[in-house]
Amino acid sequence: MALAGLIAGVTAQPRPAFQRSWGDAASLDSFEECQLLSVVVESLDSENSSAVGVALYYMLAFEAGGVPTTSMIGYDPTNLCWQANHKQGSSLMLIIVDSNGSAGGVPQPLYSMTAGDDISCLKSLPSSSLATVHANVSDTVLTCEPLGLSISGGQKPYTVVLSEMHSDTITVVTLANDNDTLTYISRVDPDWQLIASVYDASGHWGTSTNAIRTSGPEDTACLGLETSQSSSTGGGGEPMSSSIQPFPSGTSVSPPVSSQPGIVPTLSGNSNKHTQVIVGVIVGVGVPLLLAAVLVPLIRRYRRRSSGVRRTPPDLLSSPAIEFDPIRSKKPNPSHFTVLQALRTKSQRPL
């Protein structure tokens, strides 16, 4: 059963909560297939070096023209580990999220993947059964210009995820049950890039657009313009859905050996057209009793092991996040559950 819930509004961070650096090198712009990389999370507050978010930490890797992955990378902000789980030739937009839904923004550049000696971490995906998001532009979108996104394949309803370079946020829009088209008003800063991704009702990532360049004036207010959604078979004009769906993790590889296994991140999705959504967390209601029976003991064991995570986060409703195997079946893996905190403040700019 899909998780569902309502959030009145989720804030856009005024600035990244923390910053990421590569522990093995001062800077990197490419990785080898299945390379293990040391990751360090550091505070952006010169007066508070301990402001590094709350464990656990996750890497979201958005592949241009490919399928994103979500990977748990560890507990210790000074000793995190991510495995580059995308094939050679891929271009990736990377963002780290902590267990409170705080993020380090979407740093530059797009990272490229090169051939590696070990490709055991790579998965073959059944592309024919995945949802795919298509853009009506092949290269550039102008400030305040409508970006047309259409989705095919997979299972409705769809959730569209827009990752924007040089941004502190990821925009999430859940489409109504019958809709498969999103007209997104581009409020992305010019001279950067964005990638539109999708996941479907099964909780699986689909195939993303290529990286789209942004251009035009720096005024991104776009007064009077609003993002909308519709169905390609007719109709439209429906209000934006406010359902919250699980952030997909089915295409994620197993975590590196230095990471703690068993926890899968989630995203909050609120598609109210006056709401900007940050990388966040999900809340849900109507969870099946069977899942609840499995979830409760897992949460208790996790809380006993990890004193760094609050035992009773505020604004928590309920929600297991379930990882599916995208290749073999849709059977949930009972070792992959988590409950994360919901954020409830209003946004500063329209969607």
CSV table of C-alpha atoms in Angstrom, one decimal:
chain,number,residue,atom,x,y,z
A,1,MET,CA,0.0,0.0,0.0
A,2,ALA,CA,1.3,3.5,-0.9
A,3,LEU,CA,2.1,5.8,2.0
A,4,ALA,CA,0.1,8.9,2.2
A,5,GLY,CA,-0.1,12.0,4.3
A,6,LEU,CA,-0.6,15.8,4.3
A,7,ILE,CA,1.9,18.6,5.1
A,8,ALA,CA,0.7,22.2,5.2
A,9,GLY,CA,4.1,23.4,4.0
A,10,VAL,CA,7.7,22.6,3.9
A,11,THR,CA,10.4,25.3,4.1
A,12,ALA,CA,13.2,26.0,1.7
A,13,GLN,CA,16.4,26.4,3.5
A,14,PRO,CA,17.9,29.9,3.4
A,15,ARG,CA,21.3,28.3,3.0
A,16,PRO,CA,22.8,24.8,3.0
A,17,ALA,CA,22.8,23.2,6.4
A,18,PHE,CA,26.3,21.9,6.0
A,19,GLN,CA,29.0,21.3,3.3
A,20,ARG,CA,30.5,18.2,1.9
A,21,SER,CA,34.2,17.5,1.0
A,22,TRP,CA,36.0,14.5,-0.3
A,23,GLY,CA,38.2,13.0,2.4
A,24,ASP,CA,40.7,11.5,-0.1
A,25,ALA,CA,41.3,14.6,-2.2
A,26,ALA,CA,40.8,18.4,-2.1
A,27,SER,CA,38.5,18.2,-5.2
A,28,LEU,CA,37.3,15.6,-7.6
A,29,ASP,CA,35.4,15.9,-10.9
A,30,SER,CA,35.2,12.2,-11.9
A,31,PHE,CA,35.0,8.8,-10.3
A,32,GLU,CA,35.7,5.3,-11.5
A,33,GLU,CA,32.9,2.7,-11.5
A,34,CYS,CA,32.4,1.2,-8.0
A,35,GLN,CA,35.1,3.4,-6.5
A,36,LEU,CA,34.8,3.8,-2.8
A,37,LEU,CA,35.1,7.5,-1.8
A,38,SER,CA,35.7,9.0,1.6
A,39,VAL,CA,33.2,11.8,2.4
A,40,VAL,CA,33.4,14.4,5.1
A,41,VAL,CA,30.5,16.6,6.3
A,42,GLU,CA,31.6,19.9,7.7
A,43,SER,CA,29.8,22.9,9.3
A,44,LEU,CA,29.2,26.1,7.4
A,45,ASP,CA,29.0,28.0,10.7
A,46,SER,CA,32.4,29.3,11.7
A,47,GLU,CA,31.2,29.7,15.3
A,48,ASN,CA,29.7,26.2,15.6
A,49,SER,CA,31.8,23.5,14.2
A,50,SER,CA,29.4,20.8,15.5
A,51,ALA,CA,26.6,22.0,13.2
A,52,VAL,CA,26.9,19.1,10.8
A,53,GLY,CA,23.4,17.7,10.7
A,54,VAL,CA,22.1,14.6,12.4
A,55,ALA,CA,23.1,11.0,11.4
A,56,LEU,CA,22.2,9.0,9.4
A,57,TYR,CA,23.6,10.5,6.1
A,58,TYR,CA,22.5,9.6,2.5
A,59,MET,CA,23.9,10.3,-0.9
A,60,LEU,CA,21.4,11.1,-3.7
A,61,ALA,CA,22.9,10.7,-7.1
A,62,PHE,CA,20.9,12.1,-10.0
A,63,GLU,CA,22.1,10.7,-13.3
A,64,ALA,CA,21.5,12.9,-16.4
A,65,GLY,CA,19.6,10.7,-18.8
A,66,GLY,CA,19.7,7.8,-16.4
A,67,VAL,CA,18.3,6.3,-13.3
A,68,PRO,CA,19.0,8.0,-9.9
A,69,THR,CA,20.2,6.1,-6.8
A,70,THR,CA,19.8,6.6,-3.1
A,71,SER,CA,22.6,5.3,-0.9
A,72,MET,CA,23.1,5.3,2.9
A,73,ILE,CA,26.7,6.5,3.5
A,74,GLY,CA,27.1,6.2,7.3
A,75,TYR,CA,26.8,7.7,10.8
A,76,ASP,CA,30.0,9.5,11.5
A,77,PRO,CA,30.2,12.9,9.6
A,78,THR,CA,34.0,12.7,9.6
A,79,ASN,CA,34.1,9.1,8.2
A,80,LEU,CA,31.4,8.6,5.6
A,81,CYS,CA,31.8,6.4,2.6
A,82,TRP,CA,30.0,6.4,-0.8
A,83,GLN,CA,30.4,3.9,-3.6
A,84,ALA,CA,30.2,5.4,-7.1
A,85,ASN,CA,27.4,3.1,-8.3
A,86,HIS,CA,26.8,4.4,-11.8
A,87,LYS,CA,28.3,3.2,-15.1
A,88,GLN,CA,31.0,4.9,-17.1
A,89,GLY,CA,29.9,7.8,-19.3
A,90,SER,CA,27.3,8.9,-16.7
A,91,SER,CA,27.1,12.5,-15.4
A,92,LEU,CA,25.9,12.9,-11.8
A,93,MET,CA,24.4,15.6,-9.7
A,94,LEU,CA,25.2,14.7,-6.0
A,95,ILE,CA,23.6,15.9,-2.8
A,96,ILE,CA,23.9,14.7,0.8
A,97,VAL,CA,20.9,14.6,3.1
A,98,ASP,CA,20.9,13.9,6.9
A,99,SER,CA,18.2,12.1,8.8
A,100,ASN,CA,16.4,15.4,9.6
A,101,GLY,CA,16.0,16.2,5.9
A,102,SER,CA,18.7,18.9,6.0
A,103,ALA,CA,20.9,19.1,2.9
A,104,GLY,CA,24.2,20.5,1.8
A,105,GLY,CA,22.7,22.0,-1.3
A,106,VAL,CA,23.5,20.8,-4.8
A,107,PRO,CA,27.2,21.7,-5.3
A,108,GLN,CA,29.0,22.0,-8.6
A,109,PRO,CA,30.1,20.5,-11.0
A,110,LEU,CA,28.4,17.6,-12.7
A,111,TYR,CA,30.6,14.6,-11.9
A,112,SER,CA,31.6,12.2,-14.6
A,113,MET,CA,32.0,8.4,-14.3
A,114,THR,CA,34.9,6.6,-15.9
A,115,ALA,CA,35.7,2.9,-16.4
A,116,GLY,CA,36.7,0.9,-13.4
A,117,ASP,CA,38.3,-2.4,-12.8
A,118,ASP,CA,35.4,-3.6,-10.6
A,119,ILE,CA,31.9,-3.3,-11.8
A,120,SER,CA,30.3,-5.6,-9.3
A,121,CYS,CA,28.3,-2.8,-7.7
A,122,LEU,CA,26.4,-1.9,-10.9
A,123,LYS,CA,22.9,-3.2,-11.5
A,124,SER,CA,21.2,-3.9,-14.8
A,125,LEU,CA,17.9,-2.1,-14.7
A,126,PRO,CA,14.8,-3.3,-16.6
A,127,SER,CA,14.5,0.0,-18.5
A,128,SER,CA,11.4,-1.1,-20.4
A,129,SER,CA,9.3,-1.3,-17.2
A,130,LEU,CA,10.5,2.0,-15.7
A,131,ALA,CA,8.8,5.3,-15.9
A,132,THR,CA,10.6,7.9,-18.1
A,133,VAL,CA,10.4,11.7,-18.0
A,134,HIS,CA,10.7,13.6,-21.2
A,135,ALA,CA,11.4,17.4,-21.6
A,136,ASN,CA,10.2,19.6,-24.4
A,137,VAL,CA,13.6,21.2,-24.7
A,138,SER,CA,16.8,19.4,-25.5
A,139,ASP,CA,19.4,21.9,-24.3
A,140,THR,CA,18.3,25.2,-22.6
A,141,VAL,CA,15.4,26.6,-20.6
A,142,LEU,CA,15.0,30.4,-20.0
A,143,THR,CA,14.2,32.0,-16.7
A,144,CYS,CA,10.4,32.0,-16.1
A,145,GLU,CA,9.9,29.9,-19.3
A,146,PRO,CA,7.5,26.9,-19.0
A,147,LEU,CA,9.5,23.6,-19.0
A,148,GLY,CA,7.2,20.9,-20.3
A,149,LEU,CA,7.7,17.5,-18.8
A,150,SER,CA,5.8,14.4,-19.8
A,151,ILE,CA,6.0,10.9,-18.2
A,152,SER,CA,5.4,7.5,-19.8
A,153,GLY,CA,5.7,4.0,-18.6
A,154,GLY,CA,5.7,2.8,-15.0
A,155,GLN,CA,2.7,3.1,-12.7
A,156,LYS,CA,0.7,6.2,-12.0
A,157,PRO,CA,0.6,8.3,-10.0
A,158,TYR,CA,4.0,9.9,-10.7
A,159,THR,CA,6.2,12.1,-8.6
A,160,VAL,CA,8.5,14.5,-10.4
A,161,VAL,CA,11.8,15.5,-8.7
A,162,LEU,CA,13.8,18.5,-10.0
A,163,SER,CA,17.4,18.8,-8.8
A,164,GLU,CA,18.8,22.2,-9.5
A,165,MET,CA,22.5,22.9,-9.5
A,166,HIS,CA,23.6,25.8,-7.3
A,167,SER,CA,20.4,25.4,-5.2
A,168,ASP,CA,19.7,24.5,-1.6
A,169,THR,CA,16.6,22.6,-2.5
A,170,ILE,CA,15.1,19.8,-4.5
A,171,THR,CA,11.6,20.4,-5.8
A,172,VAL,CA,9.1,17.6,-5.6
A,173,VAL,CA,5.7,17.6,-7.3
A,174,THR,CA,3.3,14.7,-6.9
A,175,LEU,CA,0.9,14.4,-9.9
A,176,ALA,CA,-2.8,13.6,-9.6
A,177,ASN,CA,-3.7,10.0,-10.3
A,178,ASP,CA,-4.5,10.4,-14.0
A,179,ASN,CA,-2.0,13.1,-14.8
A,180,ASP,CA,1.3,12.5,-16.8
A,181,THR,CA,2.3,16.1,-17.7
A,182,LEU,CA,3.9,18.8,-15.7
A,183,THR,CA,4.5,22.4,-16.9
A,184,TYR,CA,7.2,23.7,-14.6
A,185,ILE,CA,8.0,27.4,-14.4
A,186,SER,CA,11.7,27.6,-14.3
A,187,ARG,CA,12.9,29.7,-11.4
A,188,VAL,CA,16.4,28.2,-11.5
A,189,ASP,CA,19.3,30.7,-11.4
A,190,PRO,CA,20.7,31.2,-14.9
A,191,ASP,CA,23.9,29.7,-16.1
A,192,TRP,CA,23.5,26.4,-14.2
A,193,GLN,CA,21.8,23.1,-14.9
A,194,LEU,CA,18.8,21.1,-13.7
A,195,ILE,CA,17.8,17.4,-14.0
A,196,ALA,CA,14.1,16.3,-13.9
A,197,SER,CA,13.7,12.8,-12.4
A,198,VAL,CA,10.6,10.7,-11.7
A,199,TYR,CA,9.5,7.8,-9.5
A,200,ASP,CA,6.2,6.0,-9.8
A,201,ALA,CA,3.5,4.4,-7.6
A,202,SER,CA,5.7,1.3,-7.1
A,203,GLY,CA,8.3,3.4,-5.4
A,204,HIS,CA,10.9,2.9,-8.2
A,205,TRP,CA,13.1,5.5,-9.7
A,206,GLY,CA,12.6,6.0,-13.5
A,207,THR,CA,14.7,7.4,-16.2
A,208,SER,CA,15.6,11.2,-15.9
A,209,THR,CA,16.0,13.9,-18.5
A,210,ASN,CA,19.4,14.9,-19.7
A,211,ALA,CA,20.9,17.9,-17.9
A,212,ILE,CA,19.1,21.1,-19.0
A,213,ARG,CA,21.0,24.4,-19.0
A,214,THR,CA,19.4,27.5,-17.6
A,215,SER,CA,19.7,30.9,-19.1
A,216,GLY,CA,18.1,34.3,-19.1
A,217,PRO,CA,17.6,37.1,-16.6
A,218,GLU,CA,18.5,36.8,-12.9
A,219,ASP,CA,15.0,37.8,-11.7
A,220,THR,CA,13.4,34.4,-10.9
A,221,ALA,CA,10.2,35.8,-9.2
A,222,CYS,CA,8.2,35.0,-12.4
A,223,LEU,CA,5.2,37.0,-11.0
A,224,GLY,CA,1.8,35.7,-12.2
A,225,LEU,CA,3.2,32.4,-13.5
A,226,GLU,CA,2.5,29.1,-11.8
A,227,THR,CA,3.5,25.5,-12.3
A,228,SER,CA,0.6,23.3,-13.5
A,229,GLN,CA,-0.1,19.6,-14.3
A,230,SER,CA,-2.5,17.8,-16.7
A,231,SER,CA,-3.2,14.6,-18.5
A,232,SER,CA,-2.0,14.0,-22.1
A,233,THR,CA,-5.3,12.3,-22.8
A,234,GLY,CA,-7.4,15.3,-22.0
A,235,GLY,CA,-8.6,17.2,-18.9
A,236,GLY,CA,-6.3,19.2,-16.6
A,237,GLY,CA,-6.6,22.2,-14.4
A,238,GLU,CA,-6.8,20.0,-11.3
A,239,PRO,CA,-5.3,21.4,-8.1
A,240,MET,CA,-1.8,20.2,-7.2
A,241,SER,CA,-1.9,17.0,-5.2
A,242,SER,CA,-0.7,17.2,-1.6
A,243,SER,CA,-0.1,13.5,-1.2
A,244,ILE,CA,3.2,12.5,0.1
A,245,GLN,CA,4.8,9.5,-1.5
A,246,PRO,CA,7.9,7.4,-0.4
A,247,PHE,CA,11.2,8.6,-1.8
A,248,PRO,CA,12.3,5.7,-3.9
A,249,SER,CA,15.3,3.6,-3.0
A,250,GLY,CA,14.9,0.5,-5.1
A,251,THR,CA,17.7,1.3,-7.5
A,252,SER,CA,20.2,1.8,-4.6
A,253,VAL,CA,23.1,-0.6,-4.4
A,254,SER,CA,24.1,-2.2,-1.1
A,255,PRO,CA,26.0,0.3,1.1
A,256,PRO,CA,29.8,0.0,1.3
A,257,VAL,CA,31.2,-2.2,4.0
A,258,SER,CA,32.1,0.9,6.1
A,259,SER,CA,28.5,2.0,6.2
A,260,GLN,CA,25.8,0.8,8.6
A,261,PRO,CA,23.2,-1.2,6.5
A,262,GLY,CA,19.5,-1.3,6.8
A,263,ILE,CA,18.2,2.3,6.7
A,264,VAL,CA,16.7,3.8,3.6
A,265,PRO,CA,16.1,7.6,3.2
A,266,THR,CA,12.9,9.2,2.1
A,267,LEU,CA,11.8,12.5,0.6
A,268,SER,CA,8.8,14.6,1.4
A,269,GLY,CA,6.7,15.6,-1.6
A,270,ASN,CA,4.2,18.5,-1.4
A,271,SER,CA,2.9,19.7,-4.7
A,272,ASN,CA,0.9,22.7,-3.6
A,273,LYS,CA,1.7,25.2,-6.3
A,274,HIS,CA,2.6,27.8,-3.7
A,275,THR,CA,5.1,25.6,-1.9
A,276,GLN,CA,8.8,25.0,-2.4
A,277,VAL,CA,9.9,21.6,-1.1
A,278,ILE,CA,13.3,20.8,0.3
A,279,VAL,CA,15.0,17.5,0.3
A,280,GLY,CA,13.2,16.1,3.3
A,281,VAL,CA,11.3,13.3,4.8
A,282,ILE,CA,8.0,11.5,4.4
A,283,VAL,CA,5.0,11.1,6.7
A,284,GLY,CA,2.3,8.6,6.1
A,285,VAL,CA,-0.9,7.2,7.4
A,286,GLY,CA,-2.8,3.9,6.7
A,287,VAL,CA,0.3,1.7,7.0
A,288,PRO,CA,-0.8,-2.0,6.9
A,289,LEU,CA,-0.7,-3.8,10.2
A,290,LEU,CA,1.7,-6.4,8.8
A,291,LEU,CA,4.3,-3.7,8.1
A,292,ALA,CA,3.7,-2.1,11.5
A,293,ALA,CA,4.4,-5.4,13.1
A,294,VAL,CA,7.8,-5.6,11.4
A,295,LEU,CA,8.6,-1.9,11.8
A,296,VAL,CA,8.2,-1.5,15.5
A,297,PRO,CA,10.8,-4.0,16.7
A,298,LEU,CA,13.3,-2.7,14.0
A,299,ILE,CA,12.9,0.9,15.2
A,300,ARG,CA,13.4,-0.1,18.8
A,301,ARG,CA,16.6,-2.0,18.0
A,302,TYR,CA,17.8,1.0,15.9
A,303,ARG,CA,17.1,3.5,18.7
A,304,ARG,CA,19.0,1.3,21.2
A,305,ARG,CA,22.0,1.3,18.9
A,306,SER,CA,22.0,5.0,17.9
A,307,SER,CA,21.9,7.5,20.7
A,308,GLY,CA,22.5,10.3,18.3
A,309,VAL,CA,19.0,10.2,16.8
A,310,ARG,CA,16.2,11.7,18.8
A,311,ARG,CA,13.8,9.1,20.2
A,312,THR,CA,10.7,11.1,19.6
A,313,PRO,CA,11.1,13.6,16.7
A,314,PRO,CA,8.6,16.4,16.5
A,315,ASP,CA,5.8,16.3,13.9
A,316,LEU,CA,6.2,12.6,13.4
A,317,LEU,CA,3.1,10.9,12.2
A,318,SER,CA,4.2,7.5,11.0
A,319,SER,CA,5.9,5.9,8.0
A,320,PRO,CA,8.0,3.0,7.1
A,321,ALA,CA,10.0,3.5,3.9
A,322,ILE,CA,10.2,0.3,2.0
A,323,GLU,CA,13.0,-0.7,-0.4
A,324,PHE,CA,12.0,-2.8,-3.3
A,325,ASP,CA,14.2,-4.9,-5.5
A,326,PRO,CA,13.6,-3.3,-9.0
A,327,ILE,CA,14.8,-6.3,-10.9
A,328,ARG,CA,13.4,-9.4,-9.1
A,329,SER,CA,10.1,-8.5,-7.5
A,330,LYS,CA,8.2,-5.9,-5.6
A,331,LYS,CA,8.5,-7.8,-2.3
A,332,PRO,CA,9.7,-5.4,0.5
A,333,ASN,CA,12.9,-6.1,2.2
A,334,PRO,CA,12.1,-6.1,5.9
A,335,SER,CA,15.6,-4.9,6.8
A,336,HIS,CA,15.0,-1.6,5.0
A,337,PHE,CA,12.7,0.6,7.1
A,338,THR,CA,13.1,4.0,8.6
A,339,VAL,CA,11.0,6.7,10.2
A,340,LEU,CA,12.1,10.2,9.6
A,341,GLN,CA,11.0,13.6,10.9
A,342,ALA,CA,8.5,15.9,9.0
A,343,LEU,CA,9.3,19.6,8.6
A,344,ARG,CA,6.4,22.1,8.9
A,345,THR,CA,7.1,25.7,7.9
A,346,LYS,CA,6.1,27.8,5.0
A,347,SER,CA,8.0,28.5,1.9
A,348,GLN,CA,9.4,31.8,0.7
A,349,ARG,CA,8.7,31.5,-3.0
A,350,PRO,CA,6.0,29.8,-5.2
A,351,LEU,CA,6.5,26.7,-7.2
